[in-house]
Every structure is written in C-alpha cells, then in structure tokens.
Coordinates of C-alpha atoms and ligand atoms in Angstrom, one line a residue:
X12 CA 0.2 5.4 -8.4
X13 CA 2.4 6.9 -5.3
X14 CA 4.2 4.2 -3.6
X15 CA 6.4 4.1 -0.5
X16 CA 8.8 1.4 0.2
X17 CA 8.6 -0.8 3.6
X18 CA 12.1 -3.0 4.1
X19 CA 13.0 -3.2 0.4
X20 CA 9.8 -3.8 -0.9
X21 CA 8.1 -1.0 -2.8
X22 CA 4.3 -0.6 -2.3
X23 CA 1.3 1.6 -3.9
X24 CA 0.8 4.0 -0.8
X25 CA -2.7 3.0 -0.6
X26 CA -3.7 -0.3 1.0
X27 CA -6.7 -2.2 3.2
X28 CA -7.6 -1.9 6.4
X29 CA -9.8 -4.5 7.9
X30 CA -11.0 -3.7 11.7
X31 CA -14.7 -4.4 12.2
X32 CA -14.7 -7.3 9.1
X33 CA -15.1 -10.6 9.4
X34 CA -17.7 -10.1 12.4
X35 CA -21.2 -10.8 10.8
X36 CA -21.8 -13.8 8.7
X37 CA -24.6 -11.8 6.7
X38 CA -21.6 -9.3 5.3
X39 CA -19.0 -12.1 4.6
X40 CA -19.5 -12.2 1.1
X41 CA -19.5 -8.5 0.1
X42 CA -17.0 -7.4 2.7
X43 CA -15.0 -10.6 1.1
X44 CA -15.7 -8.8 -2.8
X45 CA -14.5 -5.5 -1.1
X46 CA -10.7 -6.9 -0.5
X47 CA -10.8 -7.8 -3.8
X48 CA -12.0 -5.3 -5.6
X49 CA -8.8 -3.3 -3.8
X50 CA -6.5 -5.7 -5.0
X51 CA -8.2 -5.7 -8.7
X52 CA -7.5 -1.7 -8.4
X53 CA -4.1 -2.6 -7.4
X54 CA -3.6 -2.3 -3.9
X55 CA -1.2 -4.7 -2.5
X56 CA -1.0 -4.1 1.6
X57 CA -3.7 -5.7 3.9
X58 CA -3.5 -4.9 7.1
X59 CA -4.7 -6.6 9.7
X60 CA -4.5 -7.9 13.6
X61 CA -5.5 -10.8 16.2
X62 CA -7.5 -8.2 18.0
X63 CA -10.1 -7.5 15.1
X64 CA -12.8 -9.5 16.0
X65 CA -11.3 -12.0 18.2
X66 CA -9.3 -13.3 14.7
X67 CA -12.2 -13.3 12.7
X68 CA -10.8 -10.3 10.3
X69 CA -7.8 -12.2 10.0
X70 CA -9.9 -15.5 8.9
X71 CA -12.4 -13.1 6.4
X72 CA -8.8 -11.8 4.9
X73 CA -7.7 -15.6 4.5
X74 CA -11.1 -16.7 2.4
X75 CA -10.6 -13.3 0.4
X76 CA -6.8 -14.6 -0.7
X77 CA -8.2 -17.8 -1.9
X78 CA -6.8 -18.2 -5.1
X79 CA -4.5 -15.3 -5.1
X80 CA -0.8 -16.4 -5.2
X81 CA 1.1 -15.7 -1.6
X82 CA 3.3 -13.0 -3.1
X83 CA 0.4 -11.1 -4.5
X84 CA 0.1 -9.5 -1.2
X85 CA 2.1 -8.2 1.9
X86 CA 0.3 -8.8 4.9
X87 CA 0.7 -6.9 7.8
X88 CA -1.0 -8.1 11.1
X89 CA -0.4 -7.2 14.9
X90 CA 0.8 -8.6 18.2
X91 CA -2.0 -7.6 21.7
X92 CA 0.1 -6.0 24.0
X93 CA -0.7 -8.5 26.6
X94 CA 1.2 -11.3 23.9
X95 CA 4.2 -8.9 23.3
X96 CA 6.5 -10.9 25.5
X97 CA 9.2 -14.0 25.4
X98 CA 6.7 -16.1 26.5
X99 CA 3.5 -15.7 24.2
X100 CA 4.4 -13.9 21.1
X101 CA 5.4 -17.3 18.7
X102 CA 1.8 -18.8 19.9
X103 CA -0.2 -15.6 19.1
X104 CA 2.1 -15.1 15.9
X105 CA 1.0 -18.9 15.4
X106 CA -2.4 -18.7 15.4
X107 CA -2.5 -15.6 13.7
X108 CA -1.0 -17.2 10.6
X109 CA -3.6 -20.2 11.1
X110 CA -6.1 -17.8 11.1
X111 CA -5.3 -16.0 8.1
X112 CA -3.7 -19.5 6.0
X113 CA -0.5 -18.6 5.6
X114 CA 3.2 -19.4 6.5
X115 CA 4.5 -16.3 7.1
X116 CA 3.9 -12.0 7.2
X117 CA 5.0 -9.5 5.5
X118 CA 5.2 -6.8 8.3
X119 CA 4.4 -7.7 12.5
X120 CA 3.3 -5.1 14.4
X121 CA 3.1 -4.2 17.6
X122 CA -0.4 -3.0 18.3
X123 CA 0.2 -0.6 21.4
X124 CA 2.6 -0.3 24.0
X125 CA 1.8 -2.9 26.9
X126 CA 3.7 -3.2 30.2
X127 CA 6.9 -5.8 28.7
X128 CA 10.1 -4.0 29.1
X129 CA 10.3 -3.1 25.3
X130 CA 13.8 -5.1 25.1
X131 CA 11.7 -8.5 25.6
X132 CA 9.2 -7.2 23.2
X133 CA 12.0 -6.3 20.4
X134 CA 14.2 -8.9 21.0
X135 CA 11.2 -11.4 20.5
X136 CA 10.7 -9.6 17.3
X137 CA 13.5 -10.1 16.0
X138 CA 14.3 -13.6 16.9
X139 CA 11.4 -14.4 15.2
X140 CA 12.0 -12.6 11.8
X141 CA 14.6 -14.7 12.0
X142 CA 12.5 -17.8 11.8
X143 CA 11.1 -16.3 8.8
X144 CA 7.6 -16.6 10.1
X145 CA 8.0 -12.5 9.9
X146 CA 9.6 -10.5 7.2
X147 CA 9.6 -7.5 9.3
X148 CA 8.4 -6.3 12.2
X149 CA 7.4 -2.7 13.9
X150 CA 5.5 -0.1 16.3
X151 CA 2.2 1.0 16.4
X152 CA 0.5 4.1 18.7
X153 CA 4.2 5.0 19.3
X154 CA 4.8 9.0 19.9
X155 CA 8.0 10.8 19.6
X156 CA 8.9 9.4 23.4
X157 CA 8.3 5.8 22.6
X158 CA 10.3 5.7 19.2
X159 CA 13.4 7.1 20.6
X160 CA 13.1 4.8 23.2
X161 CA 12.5 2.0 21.0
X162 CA 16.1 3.7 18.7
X163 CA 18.2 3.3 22.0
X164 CA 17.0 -0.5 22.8
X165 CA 19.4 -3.1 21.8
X166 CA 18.5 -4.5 18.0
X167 CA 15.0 -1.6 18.0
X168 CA 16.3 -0.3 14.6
X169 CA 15.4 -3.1 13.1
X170 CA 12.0 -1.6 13.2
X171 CA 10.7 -0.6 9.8
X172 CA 7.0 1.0 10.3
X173 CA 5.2 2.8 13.1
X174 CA 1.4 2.9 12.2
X175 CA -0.5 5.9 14.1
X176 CA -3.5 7.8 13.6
X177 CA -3.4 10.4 10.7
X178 CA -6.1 12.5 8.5
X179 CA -6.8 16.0 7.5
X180 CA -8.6 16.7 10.2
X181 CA -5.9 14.9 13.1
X182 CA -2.4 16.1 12.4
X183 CA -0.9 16.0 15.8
X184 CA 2.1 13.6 14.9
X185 CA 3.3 16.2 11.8
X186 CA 5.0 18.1 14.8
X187 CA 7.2 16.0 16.0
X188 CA 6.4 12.4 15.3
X189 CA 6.5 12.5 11.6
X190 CA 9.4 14.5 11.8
X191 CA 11.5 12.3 13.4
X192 CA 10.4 9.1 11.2
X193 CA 11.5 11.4 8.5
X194 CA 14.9 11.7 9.5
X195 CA 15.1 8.3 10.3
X196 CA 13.3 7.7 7.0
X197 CA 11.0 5.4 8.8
X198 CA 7.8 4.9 6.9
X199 CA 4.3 5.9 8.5
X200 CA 1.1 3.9 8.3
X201 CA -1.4 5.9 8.5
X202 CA -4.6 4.2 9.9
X203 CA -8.1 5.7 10.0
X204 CA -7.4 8.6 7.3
X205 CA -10.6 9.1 6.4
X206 CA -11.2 9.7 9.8
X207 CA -13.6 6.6 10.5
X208 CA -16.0 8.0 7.8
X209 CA -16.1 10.8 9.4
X210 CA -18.7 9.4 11.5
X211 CA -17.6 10.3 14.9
X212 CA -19.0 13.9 15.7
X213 CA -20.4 15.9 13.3
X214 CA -19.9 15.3 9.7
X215 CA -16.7 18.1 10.1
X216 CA -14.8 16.7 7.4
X217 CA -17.4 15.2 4.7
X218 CA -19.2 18.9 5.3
X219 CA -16.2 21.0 5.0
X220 CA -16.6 23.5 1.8
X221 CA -13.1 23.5 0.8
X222 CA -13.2 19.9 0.4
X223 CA -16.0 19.5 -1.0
X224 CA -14.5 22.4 -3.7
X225 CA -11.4 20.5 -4.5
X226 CA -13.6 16.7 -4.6
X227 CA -15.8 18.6 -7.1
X228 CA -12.9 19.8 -8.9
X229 CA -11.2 16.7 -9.4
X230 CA -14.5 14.7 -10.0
X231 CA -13.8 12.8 -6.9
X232 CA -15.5 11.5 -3.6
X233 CA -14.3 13.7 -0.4
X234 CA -12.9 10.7 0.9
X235 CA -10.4 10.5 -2.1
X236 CA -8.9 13.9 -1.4
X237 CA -8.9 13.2 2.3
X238 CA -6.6 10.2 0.7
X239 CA -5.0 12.1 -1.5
X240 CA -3.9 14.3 0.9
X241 CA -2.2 11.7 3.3
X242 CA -0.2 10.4 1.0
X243 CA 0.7 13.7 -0.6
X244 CA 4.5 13.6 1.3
X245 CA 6.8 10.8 0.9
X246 CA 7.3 7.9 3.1
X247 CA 3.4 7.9 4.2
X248 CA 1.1 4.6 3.2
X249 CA -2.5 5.2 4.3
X250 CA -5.0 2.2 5.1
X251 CA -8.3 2.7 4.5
X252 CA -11.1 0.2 5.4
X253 CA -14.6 -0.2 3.9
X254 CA -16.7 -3.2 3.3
X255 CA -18.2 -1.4 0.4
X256 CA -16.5 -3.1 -3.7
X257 CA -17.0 0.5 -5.1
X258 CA -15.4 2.4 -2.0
X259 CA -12.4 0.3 -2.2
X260 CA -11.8 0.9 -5.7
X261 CA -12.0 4.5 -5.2
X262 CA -9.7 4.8 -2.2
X263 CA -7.0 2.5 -4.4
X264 CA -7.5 5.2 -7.2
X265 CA -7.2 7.9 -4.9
X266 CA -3.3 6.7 -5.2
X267 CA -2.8 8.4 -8.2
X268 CA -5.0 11.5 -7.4
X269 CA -2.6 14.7 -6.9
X270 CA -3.7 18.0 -5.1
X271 CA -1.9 20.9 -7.2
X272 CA -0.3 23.6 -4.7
X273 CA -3.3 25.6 -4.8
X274 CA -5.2 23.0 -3.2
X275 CA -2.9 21.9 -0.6
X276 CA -2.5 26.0 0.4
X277 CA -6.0 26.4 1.1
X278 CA -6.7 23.0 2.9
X279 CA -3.5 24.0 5.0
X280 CA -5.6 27.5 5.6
X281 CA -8.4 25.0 7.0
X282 CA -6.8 22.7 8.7
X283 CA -3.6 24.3 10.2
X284 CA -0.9 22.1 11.7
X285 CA -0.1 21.8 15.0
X286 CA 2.1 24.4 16.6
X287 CA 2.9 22.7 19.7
X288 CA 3.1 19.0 20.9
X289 CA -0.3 17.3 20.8
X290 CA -1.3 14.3 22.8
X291 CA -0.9 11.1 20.6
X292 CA -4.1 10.6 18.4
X293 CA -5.7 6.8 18.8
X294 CA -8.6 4.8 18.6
Ligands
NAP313 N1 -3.0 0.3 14.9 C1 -4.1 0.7 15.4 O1 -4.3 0.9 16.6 C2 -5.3 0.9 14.5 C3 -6.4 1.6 14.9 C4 -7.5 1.8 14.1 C5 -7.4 1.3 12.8 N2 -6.3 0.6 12.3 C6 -6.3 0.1 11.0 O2 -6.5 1.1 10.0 C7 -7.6 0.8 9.2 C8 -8.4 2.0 8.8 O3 -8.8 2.8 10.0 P1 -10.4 2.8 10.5 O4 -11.0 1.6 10.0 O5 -10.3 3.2 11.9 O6 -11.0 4.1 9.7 P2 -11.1 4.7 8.3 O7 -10.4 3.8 7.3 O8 -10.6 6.1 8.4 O9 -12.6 4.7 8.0 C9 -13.4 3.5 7.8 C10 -14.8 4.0 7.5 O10 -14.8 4.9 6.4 C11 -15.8 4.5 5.4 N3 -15.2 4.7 4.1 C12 -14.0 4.3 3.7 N4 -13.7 4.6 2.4 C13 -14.8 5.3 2.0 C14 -15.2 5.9 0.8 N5 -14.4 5.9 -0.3 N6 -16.4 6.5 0.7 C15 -17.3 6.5 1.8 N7 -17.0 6.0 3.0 C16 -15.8 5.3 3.1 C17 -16.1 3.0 5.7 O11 -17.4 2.8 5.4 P3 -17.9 1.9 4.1 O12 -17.7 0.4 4.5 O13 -19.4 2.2 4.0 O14 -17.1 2.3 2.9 C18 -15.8 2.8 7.1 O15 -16.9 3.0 7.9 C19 -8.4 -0.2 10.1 O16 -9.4 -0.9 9.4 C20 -7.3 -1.0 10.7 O17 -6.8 -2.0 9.7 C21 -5.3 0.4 13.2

C-alpha cells in the first residue's frame, strides 16, 4: 500500500472522508459499518470537521471508534473560519473533541481562509499543539498566494498539510500549488478525488472510455483508478467518502493499485494539465 508521511507519522495514502455523514438517523448504522469496513482494509486517516453537519459527522466518527484503541487512527478535523481566532478557537477545538470522544487530534485544520489576520490564526495553532490537544495543525483551500503567505508568518512553517480539491478531472493546483508543497515537501490532502461521484454535471468522468479501459484492465471500479491515479506521485494522501461497506473497501485497496506508464500517458492525453494558473478548485 502507498503511504505518505504527515509530521513523522507514516500513513497508507488512502483514508476517509466524512462530509454529509452523520445527518440521517436511518443511515447511522451502515454509514457507521462503512468507517469500519475502511479501517478493516487498512486505512488509518479520518478526516473530519465541526462544519459537517453541525458536528454530527464528528459524533457518527466517535460511535464508529468505539472499541478501536485511540492510536488506531489519526484524526484529522477542522477549525470554521469564523472560530479561527485567539478568542474562539480552544472552545470550538473543545467541543470538537467532545463531539468526536476524544482527548486530542491528530492533524487541525484550517477549513478556509476567514477574515483573522493569519498570525492570530497560526499563532493560536500553535499555542495549542502545544497543549497537546493537537498533534499538528494546517491549511485547507489555500492557493499558491495563501501558502507563501502563511511561509512568511511568524511560527507558519509549523504547518504540515494543506488539503485542496484534486481528481483527474480538476488539476488546477499541479501548476503551481503542488509544485510549491513539493519543494517544501509539504504533503497534499486531496479531498473530493473522485470528484463527488462524479455526480455533478454529466457523468464526464465515470463515462470517460479511457477510464473505463484501464478499470477494465485492472479488474477495478473507475473510481479506484480515479484513486489510483491521485496518489500515483509522492507526498499526496486522497480522502474519499462513501457511506457504502463495499465502496470503502475498494477505495482503501485502490492503495495498492499501480497505473503502468502506458496508462498514466494516455490518461495524461485525456486529461492534460493545466498550462497556465487556474482559479483555486473548491466545494
Ligand atoms: N477541506 C474542504 O473544504 C473539503 C471540501 C470537500 C470535502 N472535504 C473532505 O474530503 C472528503 C471527500 O470529498 P467529497 O466527499 O467532496 O467527495 P468524493 O470523496 O470525491 O466523493 C464522494 C461520493 O463518491 C461516491 N463514491 C466514493 N467511493 C466510491 C466508489 N468506490 N464507488 C462508487 N461511488 C463512490 C460516494 O457515494 P457512495 O456513498 O454511494 O459510495 C459519494 O457520493 C469529504 O468527505 C471531506 O471529508 C474537504
């Protein structure tokens, strides 16, 4: 299985997403069998945030660790901008922890870029990793701008991870986002790489015959080699989400599912990358 390492710890580069979970009582249980079924397959990273639901994500991914030991799992969850400030962030980080039942996280993000000078956001960050309430903290939705900003704020390279939008078919941030995390090697999260199910628009991805060609090869689902292929670089953890047991398992095997040269040529041919700067991608 491909793994990237996040601080010092090192990870299989596929883990769980969890936005929209937790929000109807009716799905609890099988949405609660599709964490685990991740983690069975060996997927270690859960990410999650206070927006999802209002908390409720964070609460379904606190029943799903019953009974699984603490360091079984690195949780990753995420500040609201409008809490990423001196004087709300330890609440929020607070509940948060209540929500989900435990004393500390892995990995604190900041969900998006709010209106706090971003030296009250990071020095909060850091004063409280070192409570120990965080391991780590970084960005998320940060562009090329917003990082090197964040690299010339007092104690900001103490960030570790900046999550941002990345799949085959959305690969604005490989011109000069990506880049730059490289050369700092600053690990990306990739969220939404399998593009939301490819259910926004027009089935482009799911549709796509050279996809298909290279799923059918390999005996897998589309969604694996969309996988696959986000993770095919170093330094680059994707974070699927689906409520569905046998889904989950897949995306987790899709960890050690390689695309041979060939393959990675023709989707390239497909889907080109960008040749000049691209807004930031985000949902
Ligand atoms: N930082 C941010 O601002 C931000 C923004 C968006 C997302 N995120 C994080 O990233 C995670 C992933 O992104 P996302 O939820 O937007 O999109 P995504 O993971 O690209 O897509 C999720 C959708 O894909 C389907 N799916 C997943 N695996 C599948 C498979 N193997 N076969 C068929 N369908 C599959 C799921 O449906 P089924 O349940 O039917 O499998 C679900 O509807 C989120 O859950 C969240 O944790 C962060």
């Amino acid at each position: 299985m491909k793994t990237v390492t996040i601080g010092k710890t090192v990870l299989p580069a596929i883990g769980l997403g969890t936005w929209h979970m937790g929000d109807d009582p009716r799905r609890e249980k099988q949405e609660i069998a599709a964490i685990r079924a991740g983690l069975t397959a060996g997927a270690q990273l859960i990410d999650t945030a206070e927006m999802y639901g209002d908390g409720r994500a964070e609460r379904l991914v606190g029943k799903a660790l019953q009974g699984y030991a603490r360091e079984q799992v690195y949780l990753v969850d995420k500040v609201l901008p409008a809490n990423a400030n001196a004087v709300r962030m330890e609440a929020s980080l607070d509940q948060s922890l209540r929500n989900v039942g435990t004393d500390y996280f892995d990995l604190y993000l900041y969900h998006w870029r709010g209106s706090t000078p971003l030296e009250e956001t990071v020095s909060e960050l850091n004063r409280l990793q070192a409570t120990g309430k965080i391991r780590h903290w970084g960005v998320s939705n940060f562009d090329r701008a917003d990082l090197e900003e964040l690299w010339q704020t007092p104690g900001g390279d103490q960030c570790v991870v900046n999550q941002d939008l990345y799949n085959i078919g959305e690969r604005g941030i490989e011109y000069d986002v990506l880049p730059w995390q490289q050369a700092q090697k600053m690990p990306l999260m990739a969220y939404s790489p399998v593009a939301q199910g490819d259910t926004l628009g027009t089935q482009r991805l799911t549709n796509n015959r050279v996809l298909r060609a290279i799923a059918q090869a390999h005996q897998v689902s589309v969604f694996q080699v969309m996988l696959a292929w986000v993770i095919r670089q170093p330094g680059v953890i994707a974070i699927p989400q689906t409520s569905q047991p046998e889904h989950a398992q897949q995306n987790v095997q899709a960890g050690d599912l390689y695309l041979t040269e060939q393959e990675l040529i023709q989707l390239q041919q497909e889907f080109p990358t960008p040749t000049q700067k691209q807004p930031l991608a985000m949902i």
